[in-house]
């Protein structure tokens, strides 16, 4: 057991059987009354964010979360197979854990997987990835009805909005957090 003095950004706490990551914290010592710790916690699995306050010195349970580098290999039925870059062991991660990251995964892509007691919790992709556009309508130069963008399908099957001048076969940089077009890749 640890105390509230051990709370830091990125620490994972076990609360009521669920894992919560500390996004931010603040030690508060008011002029009157006892000190306390105000925290903002994010559920590791669902992504829900909550605020929680602890009295100073309260006992908390800190979980060990191991973040390791993996390489995405292939999809096997409902699972995604990754290989550890240090010891070459393979693990299969369920589609629910992979979530929206599947829209940006290509074979041999490096990802970071957070593990707790050998169970994968979530994937961390790079901030942006380079993907090729497989299909998009030709953009008409005078068409400004859609604010200068058009839909385009990436090689992973995910659809994004791109400027009118982008054509099929172009490699583009895509933000993995929002799915936004960031620019063409040379």
Tab-separated table of C-alpha atoms in Angstrom:
chain	number	residue	atom	x	y	z
A	1	UNK	CA	0.000	0.000	0.000
A	2	UNK	CA	1.159	3.503	-0.801
A	3	UNK	CA	0.005	6.891	0.454
A	4	UNK	CA	-1.147	10.042	-1.295
A	5	UNK	CA	2.449	11.347	-1.188
A	6	UNK	CA	3.264	8.783	-3.921
A	7	UNK	CA	0.751	10.220	-6.425
A	8	UNK	CA	2.425	11.493	-9.587
A	9	UNK	CA	1.300	12.061	-13.184
A	10	UNK	CA	1.099	8.755	-15.073
A	11	UNK	CA	0.796	6.554	-11.965
A	12	UNK	CA	-1.952	3.921	-12.247
A	13	UNK	CA	-4.214	3.416	-9.225
A	14	UNK	CA	-6.501	0.473	-8.512
A	15	UNK	CA	-9.867	1.794	-7.283
A	16	UNK	CA	-12.820	-0.572	-6.776
A	17	UNK	CA	-11.244	-3.181	-9.074
A	18	UNK	CA	-10.700	-0.737	-11.950
A	19	UNK	CA	-7.475	0.857	-13.144
A	20	UNK	CA	-7.258	4.662	-13.205
A	21	UNK	CA	-4.331	6.698	-14.542
A	22	UNK	CA	-3.463	10.011	-12.842
A	23	UNK	CA	-3.696	12.817	-15.421
A	24	UNK	CA	-2.990	15.636	-12.982
A	25	UNK	CA	-2.807	16.128	-9.240
A	26	UNK	CA	-2.488	18.973	-6.750
A	27	UNK	CA	-1.474	18.891	-3.098
A	28	UNK	CA	-3.630	21.467	-1.265
A	29	UNK	CA	-2.879	22.746	2.218
A	30	UNK	CA	-5.607	25.186	3.233
A	31	UNK	CA	-5.051	27.602	6.087
A	32	UNK	CA	-7.761	25.887	8.082
A	33	UNK	CA	-8.323	22.133	8.226
A	34	UNK	CA	-6.237	19.216	7.018
A	35	UNK	CA	-4.263	18.948	3.790
A	36	UNK	CA	-5.680	16.974	0.867
A	37	UNK	CA	-4.790	15.849	-2.662
A	38	UNK	CA	-7.041	16.787	-5.581
A	39	UNK	CA	-6.640	14.441	-8.581
A	40	UNK	CA	-7.999	14.059	-12.108
A	41	UNK	CA	-8.138	10.369	-13.038
A	42	UNK	CA	-8.713	8.654	-16.398
A	43	UNK	CA	-10.086	5.122	-16.598
A	44	UNK	CA	-7.459	3.050	-18.423
A	45	UNK	CA	-10.008	0.876	-20.234
A	46	UNK	CA	-12.989	3.156	-20.958
A	47	UNK	CA	-11.242	6.548	-21.070
A	48	UNK	CA	-13.738	8.152	-18.663
A	49	UNK	CA	-12.268	11.094	-16.711
A	50	UNK	CA	-13.267	11.837	-13.102
A	51	UNK	CA	-12.120	14.171	-10.321
A	52	UNK	CA	-11.344	12.634	-6.959
A	53	UNK	CA	-10.082	14.078	-3.666
A	54	UNK	CA	-8.061	12.206	-1.032
A	55	UNK	CA	-7.128	13.271	2.498
A	56	UNK	CA	-3.373	13.666	2.947
A	57	UNK	CA	-1.781	10.419	4.104
A	58	UNK	CA	-4.684	8.231	2.919
A	59	UNK	CA	-3.711	4.762	1.752
A	60	UNK	CA	-4.004	4.069	-1.989
A	61	UNK	CA	-3.225	1.044	-4.126
A	62	UNK	CA	-0.738	1.665	-6.943
A	63	UNK	CA	-0.701	-0.862	-9.803
A	64	UNK	CA	2.372	-1.791	-11.819
A	65	UNK	CA	1.872	-0.981	-15.508
A	66	UNK	CA	4.608	-2.046	-17.900
A	67	UNK	CA	4.829	-0.131	-21.197
A	68	UNK	CA	6.704	-2.100	-23.853
A	69	UNK	CA	7.484	-1.573	-27.533
A	70	UNK	CA	5.818	-3.985	-29.951
A	71	UNK	CA	5.556	-4.408	-33.716
A	72	UNK	CA	2.152	-5.055	-35.298
A	73	UNK	CA	2.275	-8.262	-37.376
A	74	UNK	CA	-1.211	-9.247	-38.596
A	75	UNK	CA	-4.884	-9.707	-37.718
A	76	UNK	CA	-5.959	-13.182	-36.637
A	77	UNK	CA	-9.755	-13.489	-36.521
A	78	UNK	CA	-10.906	-11.161	-33.733
A	79	UNK	CA	-7.396	-10.496	-32.407
A	80	UNK	CA	-4.393	-8.441	-33.438
A	81	UNK	CA	-0.970	-10.109	-33.171
A	82	UNK	CA	2.005	-8.053	-31.943
A	83	UNK	CA	5.663	-9.022	-31.467
A	84	UNK	CA	7.778	-7.750	-28.572
A	85	UNK	CA	10.782	-5.874	-30.007
A	86	UNK	CA	13.163	-7.048	-27.262
A	87	UNK	CA	12.514	-10.796	-26.841
A	88	UNK	CA	10.399	-11.460	-29.985
A	89	UNK	CA	7.504	-13.017	-28.017
A	90	UNK	CA	4.117	-12.663	-29.694
A	91	UNK	CA	0.892	-11.607	-27.988
A	92	UNK	CA	-2.654	-11.384	-29.290
A	93	UNK	CA	-4.652	-8.303	-28.321
A	94	UNK	CA	-8.457	-8.323	-28.598
A	95	UNK	CA	-10.298	-5.947	-30.933
A	96	UNK	CA	-11.953	-4.182	-27.971
A	97	UNK	CA	-8.544	-3.297	-26.508
A	98	UNK	CA	-7.186	-2.123	-29.880
A	99	UNK	CA	-10.270	0.064	-30.413
A	100	UNK	CA	-9.939	2.941	-32.897
A	101	UNK	CA	-6.191	2.333	-33.258
A	102	UNK	CA	-7.092	-0.274	-35.906
A	103	UNK	CA	-7.810	2.590	-38.321
A	104	UNK	CA	-4.114	3.511	-38.349
A	105	UNK	CA	-2.354	0.124	-37.999
A	106	UNK	CA	-0.178	-1.169	-40.823
A	107	UNK	CA	1.959	-4.305	-40.788
A	108	UNK	CA	5.402	-3.843	-39.167
A	109	UNK	CA	4.298	-0.629	-37.429
A	110	UNK	CA	5.806	0.131	-34.017
A	111	UNK	CA	3.360	0.655	-31.122
A	112	UNK	CA	3.619	0.809	-27.343
A	113	UNK	CA	1.359	-1.527	-25.377
A	114	UNK	CA	0.628	-1.011	-21.681
A	115	UNK	CA	0.474	-4.312	-19.783
A	116	UNK	CA	-0.776	-5.024	-16.269
A	117	UNK	CA	0.030	-8.525	-14.958
A	118	UNK	CA	0.517	-9.671	-18.565
A	119	UNK	CA	-2.886	-8.355	-19.697
A	120	UNK	CA	-2.857	-5.685	-22.435
A	121	UNK	CA	-4.676	-2.527	-21.296
A	122	UNK	CA	-4.344	-0.115	-24.223
A	123	UNK	CA	-2.212	0.811	-27.258
A	124	UNK	CA	-0.193	3.989	-27.708
A	125	UNK	CA	0.340	4.850	-31.354
A	126	UNK	CA	2.761	7.494	-32.589
A	127	UNK	CA	1.173	10.982	-32.745
A	128	UNK	CA	0.955	10.729	-36.539
A	129	UNK	CA	1.319	8.032	-39.188
A	130	UNK	CA	1.899	8.104	-42.935
A	131	UNK	CA	-0.748	6.268	-44.968
A	132	UNK	CA	-1.565	6.036	-48.664
A	133	UNK	CA	-4.901	7.146	-50.083
A	134	UNK	CA	-6.449	4.278	-52.034
A	135	UNK	CA	-9.574	6.049	-53.311
A	136	UNK	CA	-10.882	9.583	-53.604
A	137	UNK	CA	-13.062	11.416	-56.112
A	138	UNK	CA	-11.278	13.873	-58.361
A	139	UNK	CA	-11.627	17.372	-56.915
A	140	UNK	CA	-13.150	20.066	-59.089
A	141	UNK	CA	-11.178	23.305	-58.869
A	142	UNK	CA	-14.219	25.612	-58.641
A	143	UNK	CA	-16.095	23.438	-56.098
A	144	UNK	CA	-16.100	25.165	-52.708
A	145	UNK	CA	-19.412	23.813	-51.419
A	146	UNK	CA	-17.602	21.479	-48.986
A	147	UNK	CA	-15.114	24.091	-47.691
A	148	UNK	CA	-12.366	22.765	-49.935
A	149	UNK	CA	-12.324	19.184	-48.635
A	150	UNK	CA	-13.474	15.817	-49.918
A	151	UNK	CA	-13.656	12.287	-48.446
A	152	UNK	CA	-10.718	9.944	-49.052
A	153	UNK	CA	-10.249	6.276	-48.136
A	154	UNK	CA	-6.901	5.268	-46.619
A	155	UNK	CA	-5.131	1.949	-47.164
A	156	UNK	CA	-6.457	0.745	-43.785
A	157	UNK	CA	-10.063	1.354	-44.946
A	158	UNK	CA	-10.543	4.424	-42.737
A	159	UNK	CA	-12.112	7.507	-44.337
A	160	UNK	CA	-10.825	11.050	-43.690
A	161	UNK	CA	-11.396	14.527	-45.129
A	162	UNK	CA	-8.606	15.853	-47.377
A	163	UNK	CA	-8.146	19.024	-49.481
A	164	UNK	CA	-9.444	18.987	-53.061
A	165	UNK	CA	-5.962	18.804	-54.655
A	166	UNK	CA	-5.068	15.439	-53.007
A	167	UNK	CA	-5.374	12.474	-55.373
A	168	UNK	CA	-5.458	8.675	-55.003
A	169	UNK	CA	-1.982	7.166	-54.504
A	170	UNK	CA	-0.771	10.132	-52.459
A	171	UNK	CA	0.888	9.430	-49.112
A	172	UNK	CA	-0.522	11.658	-46.362
A	173	UNK	CA	0.290	12.280	-42.701
A	174	UNK	CA	-2.693	11.569	-40.397
A	175	UNK	CA	-3.121	12.484	-36.717
A	176	UNK	CA	-3.809	9.218	-34.825
A	177	UNK	CA	-5.633	10.949	-31.946
A	178	UNK	CA	-8.222	12.824	-34.053
A	179	UNK	CA	-8.021	11.217	-37.511
A	180	UNK	CA	-7.334	14.602	-39.133
A	181	UNK	CA	-5.329	15.194	-42.309
A	182	UNK	CA	-2.008	16.879	-41.439
A	183	UNK	CA	-0.394	17.184	-44.879
A	184	UNK	CA	1.123	15.364	-47.819
A	185	UNK	CA	4.257	13.291	-47.348
A	186	UNK	CA	7.068	13.834	-49.827
